[in-house]
Amino acid sequence: MAIIRVDRVDKSFPTRHGTISIMQDISFQVKDADFLAIVGPSGCGKSTLLRLIQGLDHPTSGTITFRDQKVDGVAKGMAMVFQSFALFPWLTVSENVAFGLEALGWDPERIASQVERYINVTGLDGFEEAYPRELSGGMRQRVGLARALAVEPTVLLMDEPFSALDALTAEGLREEVLQLWRDPQLPPEAVVLVTHNIEEAIQLADRVVVLSRRPGHILAEVPVDLPRPRDRKSGPFYELTDRVFSLITEGGAVASPLGSGTPPAG
Amino acid sequence: MTPSASPSTPPDEADVAPARPGAARAVSGPLFSRRSTARAALLYAAAPVAFTVAAAAGGRLSVEGLGAYLPTASLDVFYSLLRMVAAYALSLGFALAYGYYAATRRTGERVMIPILDILQSVPILGFFPFAVAILAAATPHSFLGPNFASVFLIFTSMAWNMVFGVYESLKTLPAELKEAAETFRLRGMLLFRRVLFPATVNRLVYNTVLSWTAGWFFLVEAEIFTTNTSSALRGIGSYLSFAASAGNLDKFLAGILVLVALIAALDFAVWRPMSRWAERFRYDQAPSGESGVGVPSSDRPGRIRRATHYVTRGVRVGMTRIRTPFVQLAAITARPGKPSSGRRRSLVYYASLGAVLVLCWLLLIAIAVAILDVFTSPISGTVRQQIDLVPLAMGASIGRVVAAYLICLAVSIPLAVHVARSPRAERLGMPVIEVVASFPATALFPVIIFVLVPYLSPNGAAVLMLLTGMMWYLFFNILSGVRGLPPDLVEAARSYGLRGRQFYRRVLLPGIFPALITGSITAFGGGWNTLIVAEYLNLGQSHQLAVLGIGELIDKGNALGGSGNALMAVALLTLVGTVVAINELLWKPLYRRAVERYRYD
């Protein structure tokens, strides 16, 4: 059953030079137990799409529903992990994790035990009283993850969560996210990951939605049927990566009837 | 990881960071290192001791006499402190409320910010009629009238800068932090407590320290001002003024000692711990103890951009951030590459809006003057003569401010280059400069009158006093500009053999141009505000300073009372009009140009 339905969504922004269309005619669904990745070149509206789903912004036309309710304003039941971590520098690690729970109006004891649980789950124990600026990038993103998981969202939204990290740290954290995802004790019933890293998408997701250059539209929905753990060096992994890559590079030029996008450079 | 190295850091977010870590380090460690604290302590202690010893050695001071005056002096300083606290509490409440609404409500932005623009560009003297009106409205010899008036004046020197601090922190809060708060559905008090208030704390603390330094300056000025009238305020300013006019050196020194002690105590017990604490509330994620040393040069451009953009962030006089509201506002409106939300207004729109608001302001002053009963009392012949002098006086005052400015400039540029280049000069010189600059120069004006007027011409003394109100603004801004020069540009210039004058003309001056403009704007603001005490000080028959100038006419009008108020009003209107015109026609365009053309990115 579909948790999220994105139905013929358009988004455009007015600017000084007229209206710019960010994405056109986007439709897809996020199903139960789905790990969905959205990939596309930069500027194709991936992150905007995620914000539309969360309800931080409204589509220009089309609808988005979450558990059969139209998303109108920030929806309960979804939590976001941000590219820049978006941790509050004046709050400690525990306070950052407790952030969303306070807003839910939980009582302090319940918050404390929940915070402790998710700090342990994300490997942050010992850093409860640290401030974000005292942590490395990888540790900061763990806090972002713990904060999102702590509110026990139905859907976890991840906006380029590994892009601000160095390659090694990112790889380690990806593995951990997969482990958390596989743990049936843990909340999210679905994950939507936005990334420009094709390999990352194929390594993590069950399905990959491929967006074109701006104005973004869906080029393909690619199922990833590789067994886990996935080996990046295996033939099938490479073939899939290559296929998505060609979709983006070729599709951007061919599939844009308005000719707005110049042929991709590389 | 440095803030600028983080690819996700939008450029404007970085602007909020208090200057370059390097700049802060260079001044006094990450914030206040232990060593700089110790040095400052030493200096605070040394200054009055040296003063006292020198006076004693000159045989003009008896230690017992000095001791006898300490209790009265302490009491008077305490009265002044109460006024400062009251004005600060008012400013804080005002800043939080006004800044919050201006930043979060659309109408707030359209209406409240232009209003503030006018308020801040009016020299603080422009608020005197209101203060005097408050005085007049109160019953004669009442306790509250003069106190309200002085608290109001101190408020006008403290508040705007704090409002901009709040407004700017809220406007520049990184989008992702706002979104994070939104995705977790924070509302109401929780949103204020967890996000909005903490977001303003860092800037508020910085601006608080600045406001207090400015506040002391005006407190003393306002109290001296009232000694010309029947309702003199009890406080350190009037104390010093009376002591000087009575020629009582013991009494005067006791006052200075107590004032220095209080400023030092506030510095150590309040501002330093508070600034340290406020570090936590910075938005950028840089380790707080990071120093500029050893940072790869590839990181520099980002920082430098920040440093020039927010030229003066983190640079302190004592602990003063030298950015008047004018510059803060200009920085907001002229921020390049970031079109202001909503439609872009044309210059004509702004100009006409500005004109309308200036007119409203002048009208308000006129009403205040009317309340003062000016038009019921006939204007006497002497007053009429003086009014005729207003244009000439305005010209003379502009001349003095410009002269003082040129002297400041001639001193500041080489000095700043020297301090920035030589770690030794910086280590030894900066604490001295910080401590000296944190002391309100107005308190020493009586000494200038007594000691220097015989040697300098009255005009020389007036320019000297203006200097004290302008110098630091220019120096600290230029210093941060010189420090912010990209090392690779300097190296490039060297490798192509640029030396001496050519180096100044091609690299240094263009490189520090934005800082220079910021410093000039703030210095001029300081100069206008000092005029009222720099051109006219009456310390008894034998010790009087009066040079023809707009500040002098304002003082005279105030002292005359009755139809003298008309003189004060005309002089004030002229001053306010001139200053606002200079701001709009000279500094704003220059600032825009500086930000647009002389950036490194």
mmCIF file with all atom_site columns, C-alpha atoms in Angstrom, chain A residues 34 42 52 59 61 63 80-81 107-109 115 121 132 149 163-164 168 174 181 188 193-194 205 216 222 224 254 262:
data_model
loop_
_atom_site.group_PDB
_atom_site.id
_atom_site.type_symbol
_atom_site.label_atom_id
_atom_site.label_alt_id
_atom_site.label_comp_id
_atom_site.label_asym_id
_atom_site.label_entity_id
_atom_site.label_seq_id
_atom_site.pdbx_PDB_ins_code
_atom_site.Cartn_x
_atom_site.Cartn_y
_atom_site.Cartn_z
_atom_site.occupancy
_atom_site.B_iso_or_equiv
_atom_site.pdbx_formal_charge
_atom_site.auth_seq_id
_atom_site.auth_comp_id
_atom_site.auth_asym_id
_atom_site.auth_atom_id
_atom_site.pdbx_PDB_model_num
ATOM 1  C CA . ASP A 1 34  ? 10.237 1.014  0.491   1.00 0.00 ? 34  ASP A CA 1
ATOM 2  C CA . SER A 1 42  ? 22.155 19.247 -9.562  1.00 0.00 ? 42  SER A CA 1
ATOM 3  C CA . LEU A 1 52  ? 7.221  19.349 -1.007  1.00 0.00 ? 52  LEU A CA 1
ATOM 4  C CA . PRO A 1 59  ? 3.499  22.326 -5.233  1.00 0.00 ? 59  PRO A CA 1
ATOM 5  C CA . SER A 1 61  ? -0.012 22.171 -9.173  1.00 0.00 ? 61  SER A CA 1
ATOM 6  C CA . THR A 1 63  ? -1.088 16.845 -5.159  1.00 0.00 ? 63  THR A CA 1
ATOM 7  C CA . MET A 1 80  ? 14.125 14.930 7.705   1.00 0.00 ? 80  MET A CA 1
ATOM 8  C CA . VAL A 1 81  ? 17.870 14.483 7.782   1.00 0.00 ? 81  VAL A CA 1
ATOM 9  C CA . ASP A 1 107 ? 6.931  14.468 29.348  1.00 0.00 ? 107 ASP A CA 1
ATOM 10 C CA . PRO A 1 108 ? 10.589 14.851 30.335  1.00 0.00 ? 108 PRO A CA 1
ATOM 11 C CA . GLU A 1 109 ? 11.115 11.308 31.562  1.00 0.00 ? 109 GLU A CA 1
ATOM 12 C CA . VAL A 1 115 ? 16.830 10.176 23.674  1.00 0.00 ? 115 VAL A CA 1
ATOM 13 C CA . VAL A 1 121 ? 21.357 3.189  18.431  1.00 0.00 ? 121 VAL A CA 1
ATOM 14 C CA . PRO A 1 132 ? 27.726 20.046 17.711  1.00 0.00 ? 132 PRO A CA 1
ATOM 15 C CA . LEU A 1 149 ? 14.578 8.645  14.255  1.00 0.00 ? 149 LEU A CA 1
ATOM 16 C CA . SER A 1 163 ? 27.311 14.844 0.689   1.00 0.00 ? 163 SER A CA 1
ATOM 17 C CA . ALA A 1 164 ? 28.942 17.020 3.299   1.00 0.00 ? 164 ALA A CA 1
ATOM 18 C CA . LEU A 1 168 ? 35.435 7.325  4.054   1.00 0.00 ? 168 LEU A CA 1
ATOM 19 C CA . ARG A 1 174 ? 25.885 4.498  4.759   1.00 0.00 ? 174 ARG A CA 1
ATOM 20 C CA . TRP A 1 181 ? 17.008 0.261  8.198   1.00 0.00 ? 181 TRP A CA 1
ATOM 21 C CA . PRO A 1 188 ? 10.679 4.220  9.638   1.00 0.00 ? 188 PRO A CA 1
ATOM 22 C CA . LEU A 1 193 ? 16.746 9.454  -0.027  1.00 0.00 ? 193 LEU A CA 1
ATOM 23 C CA . VAL A 1 194 ? 17.719 12.332 -2.279  1.00 0.00 ? 194 VAL A CA 1
ATOM 24 C CA . ALA A 1 205 ? 17.738 1.811  -2.354  1.00 0.00 ? 205 ALA A CA 1
ATOM 25 C CA . GLY A 1 216 ? 13.029 18.037 -13.707 1.00 0.00 ? 216 GLY A CA 1
ATOM 26 C CA . VAL A 1 222 ? 14.691 1.774  -11.884 1.00 0.00 ? 222 VAL A CA 1
ATOM 27 C CA . VAL A 1 224 ? 17.283 -2.387 -7.816  1.00 0.00 ? 224 VAL A CA 1
ATOM 28 C CA . VAL A 1 254 ? 16.513 14.171 -25.624 1.00 0.00 ? 254 VAL A CA 1
ATOM 29 C CA . THR A 1 262 ? 21.715 22.433 -23.346 1.00 0.00 ? 262 THR A CA 1
#
